Coordinates of C-alpha atoms in Angstrom, one line a residue:
X1 CA 213.8 58.7 48.2
X2 CA 211.9 56.9 45.4
X3 CA 208.8 58.2 43.9
X4 CA 206.5 55.5 45.5
X5 CA 207.6 56.4 49.0
X6 CA 206.9 60.1 48.3
X7 CA 203.4 59.3 47.0
X8 CA 202.7 57.2 50.1
X9 CA 203.7 60.1 52.4
X10 CA 201.5 62.5 50.5
X11 CA 198.6 60.2 50.6
X12 CA 199.0 59.7 54.3
X13 CA 199.1 63.4 54.9
X14 CA 196.0 63.9 52.8
X15 CA 194.1 61.2 54.7
X16 CA 195.1 62.8 58.0
X17 CA 193.9 66.2 56.7
X18 CA 190.6 64.6 55.7
X19 CA 190.2 63.0 59.2
X20 CA 191.0 66.3 60.9
X21 CA 188.5 68.3 58.7
X22 CA 185.8 65.6 59.2
X23 CA 186.4 65.7 63.0
X24 CA 186.1 69.5 63.0
X25 CA 182.9 69.4 61.0
X26 CA 181.4 66.6 63.1
X27 CA 182.2 68.6 66.3
X28 CA 180.6 71.7 64.9
X29 CA 177.5 69.8 63.9
X30 CA 177.2 68.2 67.3
X31 CA 177.6 71.6 69.0
X32 CA 175.1 73.1 66.6
X33 CA 172.5 70.4 67.5
X34 CA 173.1 71.1 71.2
X35 CA 172.5 74.8 70.7
X36 CA 169.3 73.9 68.9
X37 CA 168.2 71.7 71.7
X38 CA 169.1 74.4 74.2
X39 CA 167.1 76.9 72.2
X40 CA 164.2 74.5 72.0
X41 CA 164.3 74.0 75.7
X42 CA 164.4 77.7 76.3
X43 CA 161.3 78.2 74.0
X44 CA 159.5 75.4 75.8
X45 CA 160.4 76.8 79.1
X46 CA 159.2 80.2 78.0
X47 CA 155.9 78.8 76.8
X48 CA 155.4 77.0 80.1
X49 CA 156.2 80.2 81.9
X50 CA 153.7 82.0 79.8
X51 CA 151.1 79.3 80.4
X52 CA 151.7 79.6 84.2
X53 CA 151.5 83.4 83.9
X54 CA 148.2 83.1 82.0
X55 CA 146.9 80.6 84.6
X56 CA 147.9 82.9 87.4
X57 CA 146.3 85.8 85.6
X58 CA 143.1 83.8 85.2
X59 CA 143.1 83.0 88.9
X60 CA 143.8 86.6 89.7
X61 CA 141.0 87.7 87.3
X62 CA 138.6 85.3 89.0
X63 CA 139.6 86.6 92.5
X64 CA 139.3 90.1 91.3
X65 CA 135.8 89.4 89.9
X66 CA 134.8 87.8 93.2
X67 CA 136.2 90.8 95.1
X68 CA 134.4 93.1 92.6
X69 CA 131.1 91.3 93.3
X70 CA 131.6 91.9 97.1
X71 CA 132.8 95.4 96.4
X72 CA 129.7 96.1 94.3
X73 CA 127.5 94.7 97.1
X74 CA 129.3 96.8 99.6
X75 CA 129.0 99.9 97.4
X76 CA 125.3 99.1 97.0
X77 CA 125.0 99.0 100.8
X78 CA 126.9 102.2 101.2
X79 CA 124.7 104.0 98.6
X80 CA 121.4 102.5 99.7
X81 CA 118.6 104.3 101.4
X82 CA 120.1 107.8 101.4
X83 CA 118.2 111.1 100.7
X84 CA 119.1 113.5 98.0
X85 CA 121.7 115.2 100.2
X86 CA 123.5 111.9 100.7
X87 CA 122.4 111.7 104.3
X88 CA 121.5 108.3 105.8
X89 CA 117.8 107.7 106.0
X90 CA 118.2 104.6 108.2
X91 CA 120.0 103.6 111.3
X92 CA 121.8 100.8 109.5
X93 CA 122.5 101.4 105.8
X94 CA 122.5 97.6 105.2
X95 CA 119.0 97.1 106.5
X96 CA 115.5 98.1 105.7
X97 CA 112.5 97.3 107.9
X98 CA 109.7 95.5 106.2
X99 CA 106.1 95.2 107.4
X100 CA 103.2 93.0 106.2
X101 CA 99.7 93.5 107.7
X102 CA 96.6 91.3 107.4
X103 CA 93.3 93.0 108.4
X104 CA 90.5 90.7 107.5
X105 CA 87.4 89.3 109.1
X106 CA 88.4 88.3 112.7
X107 CA 92.1 88.3 111.6
X108 CA 94.6 90.9 112.8
X109 CA 98.2 90.2 112.0
X110 CA 101.4 92.2 111.5
X111 CA 104.8 91.0 110.6
X112 CA 107.9 93.2 111.0
X113 CA 111.3 92.0 109.8
X114 CA 114.6 93.4 108.5
X115 CA 115.9 92.7 105.0
X116 CA 119.6 93.0 104.1
X117 CA 121.2 93.6 100.7
X118 CA 121.8 89.9 100.2
X119 CA 119.4 87.3 98.9
X120 CA 120.9 84.4 101.0
X121 CA 120.3 86.2 104.3
X122 CA 116.9 87.4 103.2
X123 CA 115.8 83.9 102.2
X124 CA 116.3 82.7 105.7
X125 CA 114.3 85.6 107.2
X126 CA 111.6 85.3 104.6
X127 CA 111.3 81.6 105.0
X128 CA 110.8 82.0 108.8
X129 CA 108.1 84.7 108.2
X130 CA 106.4 82.5 105.6
X131 CA 106.3 79.5 107.8
X132 CA 104.8 81.5 110.7
X133 CA 102.1 83.0 108.5
X134 CA 101.2 79.5 107.3
X135 CA 101.0 78.2 110.8
X136 CA 98.8 81.0 111.9
X137 CA 96.5 80.6 109.0
X138 CA 96.2 76.9 109.7
X139 CA 95.5 77.4 113.4
X140 CA 93.1 80.3 112.9
X141 CA 91.1 78.3 110.3
X142 CA 91.0 75.2 112.6
X143 CA 89.8 77.2 115.6
X144 CA 87.8 79.9 114.0
X145 CA 84.9 81.0 116.2
X146 CA 82.3 83.6 115.6
X147 CA 83.1 87.1 117.0
X148 CA 86.5 85.9 118.2
X149 CA 89.5 87.8 117.0
X150 CA 92.7 85.9 116.2
X151 CA 95.9 87.9 116.4
X152 CA 99.5 87.3 115.3
X153 CA 102.4 89.7 115.8
X154 CA 106.0 89.2 114.8
X155 CA 108.4 91.9 115.9
X156 CA 112.2 92.0 116.0
X157 CA 115.2 93.5 117.7
X158 CA 118.3 94.1 115.6
X159 CA 121.6 95.1 117.2
X160 CA 125.0 95.7 115.6
X161 CA 127.8 94.0 117.4
X162 CA 130.6 95.2 115.1
X163 CA 131.2 96.0 111.5
X164 CA 129.0 93.6 109.5
X165 CA 128.0 91.5 112.5
X166 CA 124.5 91.7 113.9
X167 CA 122.2 89.9 116.3
X168 CA 118.6 89.4 115.2
X169 CA 115.9 88.3 117.7
X170 CA 112.3 87.7 116.7
X171 CA 109.4 87.8 119.2
X172 CA 106.5 85.8 117.8
X173 CA 103.1 86.3 119.6
X174 CA 100.1 84.3 118.6
X175 CA 96.6 84.3 120.0
X176 CA 94.0 82.2 118.1
X177 CA 90.2 82.7 118.7
X178 CA 90.5 83.7 122.3
X179 CA 92.6 80.6 123.3
X180 CA 95.6 81.1 125.5
X181 CA 98.2 82.8 123.4
X182 CA 102.0 82.2 123.4
X183 CA 105.2 84.0 122.8
X184 CA 108.1 82.4 121.0
X185 CA 111.6 83.6 120.2
X186 CA 113.9 83.1 117.2
X187 CA 117.5 84.2 117.4
X188 CA 120.2 84.5 114.7
X189 CA 123.6 86.0 114.4
X190 CA 124.1 87.7 111.0
X191 CA 127.4 87.8 109.2
X192 CA 126.7 90.5 106.6
X193 CA 130.3 90.5 105.2
X194 CA 130.3 86.9 104.0
X195 CA 126.4 86.6 103.9
X196 CA 126.0 83.9 106.6
X197 CA 123.3 83.3 109.1
X198 CA 124.4 81.5 112.3
X199 CA 122.7 80.3 115.5
X200 CA 124.3 80.1 118.9
X201 CA 124.4 76.3 118.6
X202 CA 126.8 76.6 115.6
X203 CA 129.5 77.8 118.0
X204 CA 129.2 75.1 120.7
X205 CA 131.7 72.3 120.8
X206 CA 129.7 69.1 120.0
X207 CA 131.0 67.2 123.0
X208 CA 129.4 66.2 126.4
X209 CA 131.9 68.3 128.3
X210 CA 130.7 71.4 126.5
X211 CA 127.1 70.6 127.1
X212 CA 127.8 70.0 130.8
X213 CA 129.4 73.4 131.1
X214 CA 126.4 75.1 129.6
X215 CA 124.0 73.1 131.8
X216 CA 125.7 74.0 135.0
X217 CA 126.0 77.7 134.2
X218 CA 122.4 78.0 133.0
X219 CA 120.8 75.9 135.7
X220 CA 122.8 77.9 138.4
X221 CA 121.4 81.2 136.9
X222 CA 117.8 79.8 136.9
X223 CA 118.0 78.8 140.6
X224 CA 118.7 82.4 141.5
X225 CA 115.0 83.1 140.7
X226 CA 112.5 81.2 142.8
X227 CA 109.7 81.3 140.3
X228 CA 111.9 80.0 137.5
X229 CA 113.4 77.4 139.8
X230 CA 110.0 76.1 140.7
X231 CA 108.7 75.7 137.2
X232 CA 111.8 74.6 135.3
X233 CA 112.3 70.8 134.7
X234 CA 116.0 70.3 134.9
X235 CA 116.2 67.0 133.0
X236 CA 114.3 68.6 130.2
X237 CA 116.8 71.5 130.3
X238 CA 119.7 69.1 130.0
X239 CA 118.2 67.3 127.0
X240 CA 117.4 70.7 125.4
X241 CA 121.0 71.7 125.6
X242 CA 122.4 68.4 124.4
X243 CA 120.0 68.5 121.4
X244 CA 121.4 71.9 120.4
X245 CA 118.1 73.8 120.8
X246 CA 119.4 76.8 122.6
X247 CA 118.3 80.2 121.4
X248 CA 120.9 82.7 122.5
X249 CA 122.9 85.7 121.3
X250 CA 125.7 88.0 122.6
X251 CA 125.0 91.2 124.4
X252 CA 128.0 93.1 125.5
X253 CA 130.0 90.7 127.8
X254 CA 127.0 88.5 128.4
X255 CA 125.0 85.8 126.5
X256 CA 121.2 86.2 126.5
X257 CA 119.3 82.9 126.5
X258 CA 115.7 82.9 125.4
X259 CA 113.3 80.0 126.3
X260 CA 109.9 79.6 124.7
X261 CA 106.9 78.5 126.7
X262 CA 107.0 74.8 127.4
X263 CA 110.6 74.5 126.1
X264 CA 112.1 73.6 129.5
X265 CA 109.4 74.6 132.0
X266 CA 105.7 74.3 132.8
X267 CA 103.4 76.6 130.8
X268 CA 102.6 78.7 133.8
X269 CA 106.0 80.2 133.7
X270 CA 105.6 81.3 130.0
X271 CA 108.5 82.4 127.9
X272 CA 111.5 83.7 129.8
X273 CA 115.0 85.0 129.3
X274 CA 118.2 85.1 131.4
X275 CA 121.7 86.5 131.0
X276 CA 125.0 84.8 131.9
X277 CA 128.6 86.0 131.7
X278 CA 130.3 85.0 128.5
X279 CA 133.4 84.2 130.5
X280 CA 131.5 81.4 132.3
X281 CA 130.7 79.5 129.2
X282 CA 133.7 80.3 127.0
X283 CA 135.1 76.8 127.4
X284 CA 132.1 75.3 125.7
X285 CA 132.7 77.4 122.6
X286 CA 134.6 76.5 119.4
X287 CA 137.6 78.7 118.4
X288 CA 135.4 80.4 115.8
X289 CA 132.6 80.9 118.4
X290 CA 135.0 82.7 120.7
X291 CA 136.0 85.0 118.0
X292 CA 132.4 85.9 117.0
X293 CA 130.7 85.8 120.4
X294 CA 133.5 87.2 122.6
X295 CA 135.8 89.2 120.3
X296 CA 132.9 90.0 117.9
X297 CA 135.4 90.5 115.1
X298 CA 134.9 88.7 111.8
X299 CA 138.2 89.9 110.4
X300 CA 140.0 87.4 112.6
X301 CA 138.5 84.5 110.7
X302 CA 139.7 83.1 107.4
X303 CA 137.3 81.9 104.7
X304 CA 138.3 78.3 105.6
X305 CA 137.3 78.9 109.3
X306 CA 134.0 80.4 108.3
X307 CA 133.3 77.5 106.0
X308 CA 133.8 75.1 108.9
X309 CA 131.0 76.6 110.8
X310 CA 127.6 75.1 110.2
X311 CA 125.9 77.8 108.1
X312 CA 122.1 78.1 108.2
X313 CA 121.7 79.7 104.9
X314 CA 119.6 77.3 102.8
X315 CA 120.6 76.6 99.2
X316 CA 117.0 76.1 98.0
X317 CA 114.1 77.9 99.4
X318 CA 111.0 78.7 97.4
X319 CA 110.3 82.3 98.4
X320 CA 108.0 84.3 96.1
X321 CA 109.8 87.3 94.8
X322 CA 107.1 89.9 95.4
X323 CA 107.3 93.6 95.9
X324 CA 106.9 93.0 99.6
X325 CA 109.7 90.5 99.8
X326 CA 112.2 92.7 98.0
X327 CA 111.7 96.4 98.9
X328 CA 115.2 97.2 97.7
X329 CA 113.9 97.3 94.1
X330 CA 114.5 101.0 93.3
X331 CA 111.4 103.0 93.4
X332 CA 110.6 104.7 90.1
X333 CA 111.5 108.3 89.7
X334 CA 108.6 110.8 89.6
X335 CA 109.2 111.0 85.8
X336 CA 108.8 107.2 85.5
X337 CA 105.7 107.3 87.7
X338 CA 104.1 110.0 85.5
X339 CA 104.8 108.0 82.3
X340 CA 103.4 104.8 83.8
X341 CA 100.2 106.7 84.9
X342 CA 99.9 108.3 81.4
X343 CA 100.9 111.8 82.5
X344 CA 103.2 113.6 80.1
X345 CA 106.2 115.4 81.4
X346 CA 105.1 118.6 79.7
X347 CA 102.0 118.6 81.9
X348 CA 104.0 118.5 85.1
X349 CA 106.7 121.1 86.0
X350 CA 109.7 119.8 87.9
X351 CA 109.1 122.0 90.9
X352 CA 105.3 121.9 91.5
X353 CA 102.1 120.8 89.7
X354 CA 100.6 123.5 87.7
X355 CA 97.6 125.1 89.4
X356 CA 94.7 125.0 86.8
X357 CA 92.8 127.6 88.7
X358 CA 90.3 125.3 90.4
X359 CA 89.1 127.0 93.6
X360 CA 90.0 125.0 96.7
X361 CA 86.7 125.0 98.6
X362 CA 87.0 121.6 100.2
X363 CA 89.4 119.9 102.5
X364 CA 90.7 116.3 102.7
X365 CA 93.3 114.6 104.8
X366 CA 95.6 112.0 103.3
X367 CA 97.0 109.7 106.0
X368 CA 99.8 107.1 105.6
X369 CA 100.1 104.2 108.0
X370 CA 102.8 101.7 109.0
X371 CA 105.9 103.7 107.9
X372 CA 108.4 105.1 107.6
X373 CA 110.0 103.0 104.9
X374 CA 113.5 103.8 103.6
X375 CA 112.7 103.0 99.9
X376 CA 109.2 104.4 99.5
X377 CA 108.4 107.2 102.0
X378 CA 111.0 109.6 100.4
X379 CA 109.1 109.2 97.1
X380 CA 105.8 109.9 98.8
X381 CA 107.3 113.1 100.2
X382 CA 108.6 114.1 96.8
X383 CA 105.2 113.7 95.2
X384 CA 103.4 115.5 98.0
X385 CA 105.8 118.4 97.6
X386 CA 104.9 118.8 93.9
X387 CA 101.2 119.1 94.8
X388 CA 101.9 121.4 97.7
X389 CA 100.0 118.8 99.7
X390 CA 100.2 118.2 103.5
X391 CA 99.5 114.8 105.0
X392 CA 99.6 112.9 108.2
X393 CA 101.9 109.9 108.8
X394 CA 101.0 107.4 111.5
X395 CA 104.3 105.8 112.3
X396 CA 105.3 102.5 113.8
X397 CA 107.8 103.0 116.7
X398 CA 110.0 100.1 115.7
X399 CA 110.3 101.6 112.2
X400 CA 110.9 105.1 113.6
X401 CA 113.9 103.6 115.5
X402 CA 115.6 102.6 112.2
X403 CA 114.5 105.5 110.1
X404 CA 115.1 108.6 112.2
X405 CA 116.2 110.8 109.3
X406 CA 113.1 110.1 107.3
X407 CA 111.0 111.0 110.4
X408 CA 112.8 114.4 110.5
X409 CA 112.2 114.9 106.7
X410 CA 108.5 114.3 107.2
X411 CA 108.3 116.8 110.0
X412 CA 110.5 119.5 108.3
X413 CA 108.3 119.4 105.2
X414 CA 105.3 120.4 107.3
X415 CA 103.5 117.1 107.6
X416 CA 101.9 115.8 110.8
X417 CA 103.2 112.8 112.6
X418 CA 101.0 110.5 114.6
X419 CA 101.5 107.4 116.9
X420 CA 100.6 104.0 115.4
X421 CA 102.0 102.0 118.4
X422 CA 105.4 100.4 118.7
X423 CA 104.7 97.0 117.2
X424 CA 101.2 97.2 115.6
X425 CA 99.2 94.9 118.0
X426 CA 95.5 94.8 118.4
X427 CA 95.3 97.1 121.4
X428 CA 92.0 95.6 122.6
X429 CA 93.7 92.3 123.3
X430 CA 96.3 94.0 125.6
X431 CA 96.2 95.1 129.3
X432 CA 96.5 98.8 130.0
X433 CA 100.1 98.6 131.0
X434 CA 101.0 97.0 127.7
X435 CA 99.0 99.6 125.8
X436 CA 100.7 102.4 127.6
X437 CA 104.1 100.8 126.8
X438 CA 103.2 100.7 123.1
X439 CA 102.3 104.4 123.0
X440 CA 105.1 105.6 125.3
X441 CA 108.0 103.9 123.5
X442 CA 106.7 105.2 120.1
X443 CA 106.3 108.7 121.5
X444 CA 109.8 108.7 123.0
X445 CA 111.3 107.7 119.6
X446 CA 109.4 110.3 117.7
X447 CA 110.4 112.9 120.3
X448 CA 114.1 111.9 119.8
X449 CA 113.8 112.5 116.1
X450 CA 111.8 115.8 115.9
X451 CA 111.8 117.2 119.5
X452 CA 108.0 116.8 120.0
X453 CA 105.5 114.1 120.7
X454 CA 102.4 113.3 118.6
X455 CA 99.0 114.7 119.6
X456 CA 97.0 111.9 117.8
X457 CA 97.2 108.2 117.5
X458 CA 95.7 105.6 115.1
X459 CA 94.9 102.2 116.7
X460 CA 96.1 99.3 114.5
X461 CA 93.3 97.7 112.5
X462 CA 91.1 100.6 113.8
X463 CA 90.6 98.4 116.9
X464 CA 90.0 100.5 120.0
X465 CA 87.8 100.8 123.1
X466 CA 87.4 102.8 126.2
X467 CA 90.2 101.0 127.9
X468 CA 92.6 102.0 125.1
X469 CA 91.5 105.7 125.3
X470 CA 91.9 105.8 129.0
X471 CA 95.7 105.3 129.0
X472 CA 96.6 108.3 126.7
X473 CA 95.8 112.0 126.2
X474 CA 96.3 111.6 122.5
X475 CA 93.3 111.9 120.3
X476 CA 92.3 108.7 118.4
X477 CA 91.9 109.2 114.6
X478 CA 90.3 106.6 112.3
X479 CA 89.4 107.2 108.6
X480 CA 86.4 107.7 106.3
X481 CA 87.9 106.3 103.1
X482 CA 89.8 103.0 103.2
X483 CA 91.7 102.6 99.9
X484 CA 92.6 99.0 100.8
X485 CA 95.9 99.6 99.1
X486 CA 97.5 96.9 101.2
X487 CA 95.1 94.4 99.7
X488 CA 94.8 95.3 96.0
X489 CA 98.4 96.5 95.3
X490 CA 96.8 98.1 92.3
X491 CA 97.2 101.9 91.6
X492 CA 94.1 102.0 89.4
X493 CA 92.0 100.2 92.1
X494 CA 93.3 102.7 94.7
X495 CA 92.2 105.6 92.5
X496 CA 88.8 104.2 91.9
X497 CA 88.1 103.8 95.6
X498 CA 89.0 107.5 96.1
X499 CA 86.8 108.6 93.2
X500 CA 83.9 106.7 94.6
X501 CA 84.2 107.8 98.2
X502 CA 85.8 111.3 98.4
X503 CA 84.0 113.9 100.5
X504 CA 84.7 117.2 102.2
X505 CA 86.4 116.7 105.5
X506 CA 87.3 113.1 104.5
X507 CA 90.2 111.2 105.9
X508 CA 91.9 108.8 103.4
X509 CA 93.7 105.7 104.7
X510 CA 96.8 104.7 102.7
X511 CA 100.2 103.1 103.5
X512 CA 103.5 104.6 102.5
X513 CA 105.2 101.2 102.7
X514 CA 103.9 99.9 99.4
X515 CA 105.4 100.8 96.0
X516 CA 102.0 100.5 94.3
X517 CA 100.7 103.2 96.6
X518 CA 103.5 105.5 95.6
X519 CA 102.6 104.8 91.9
X520 CA 98.9 105.7 92.6
X521 CA 99.6 109.0 94.2
X522 CA 100.0 111.3 91.2
X523 CA 96.7 110.2 89.8
X524 CA 95.0 110.4 93.2
X525 CA 96.3 113.9 94.0
X526 CA 95.5 115.1 90.4
X527 CA 91.9 113.9 90.7
X528 CA 91.3 115.4 94.1
X529 CA 93.0 118.7 93.2
X530 CA 90.8 119.0 90.1
X531 CA 87.8 118.3 92.4
X532 CA 88.6 121.4 94.4
X533 CA 90.3 119.8 97.4
X534 CA 93.0 121.3 99.6
X535 CA 95.3 118.7 101.2
X536 CA 95.6 119.2 104.9
X537 CA 96.6 117.3 108.1
X538 CA 94.1 115.6 110.3
X539 CA 94.3 118.5 112.8
X540 CA 93.3 120.8 110.0
X541 CA 90.6 118.8 108.3
X542 CA 87.7 119.8 110.5

């Protein structure tokens, strides 16, 4: 083999080796790039997963915050209106009864209504009260006559159907300057879990078939009563139902329908009510309506289902946020009250006010009307205890019903309890049977709470006559000093009235439903104590 052939073979082998090495390197480089791409994909995937996790976490946080808000509200409800021993002061923890009274020249008006621990629900209630007050003011101004009293009373009935589900019925009675008065009803169904306010019409299927079912059932029930049948105009009733104007609420296995004067009948019939079996009208109800009105169980409904119901909670209502509108503002502690009134803590022991040695040669009776109130009456009791003062509380029956434990506290602390009627009407405008009912219902509720009935009564507005006194054995008690605390809402003004009018054997009129009255008490009691007064009940003042 010559040299040239050998060189060619060597060169060929070398070139082959170069190709092999190049191929190997190229393969490794390609695989390396693939690994890098795979790693990149893994990093990208991991980042996406993290972003998803963060998004889910954000959603979870938002849900948790929302749940916390509801939980805080629920905890607020659970802790509300309890005494120092943790006992319930009210029938329903979620509710406090509020009362506004107007006692001016020829005007006697009282407004009772419940407030919940939710602004949306309260806005609906307060707007209704506000509108009725304005209407009464307009009518009484338009028809004002000399020596003619105009009266307006709004009372309510609140029943708990199930956990967080209530029926609320207002009875609105107006009588302007001796003209024929009227009674009107307003009914709502309250969802206190999701803070909604419904009417019966929200649960009716909006179709002619559903309206026909309701018409047939209601008209058949009316025809069972000859008086109702005579006065009711059935075509008007049919239009009334079709226009979704029914005022109704569930009561056990029945639906109660309320009709205002002139709604569907001649005025001679007046306002009237009737009950029908829920079973008879169930085919006129939506699925949500069946759950709420028949099953009475909110837990069966999803948020989406609740949202589909027409909700009567307004988004924008201009309601003044006053002390009277929002009684759930926590009353100040006695220490805060002392500081606001300029009394130093060192001057006032925690157990009882220091006796400065002033001889108690005179007697005076402090009286508190229109209670009890869950957020203010307990503070009044606390302050009275510190002065070793006894007082008399003239209680409204409808408020006694919802505040039984407070009634017991008043009694157990040695105070006297009097009857201030069931619904705070002007008794001189009522017949004797109505007057008797106002007294008897209140006495029965007080007896349920403390085991005894009152021996005295105070007529609302101080308005009484021989006809009123004839229906009861209770002694009427008025007052000699009217602090007008309901009018001024000013602690200093209340004190000045007492300073100017105090006298031995005097009876002071105040109201334990106003926070400003609570704030005035320390100064009022301090002044009277330094003047030599002993604080006694109305039975002891003479």
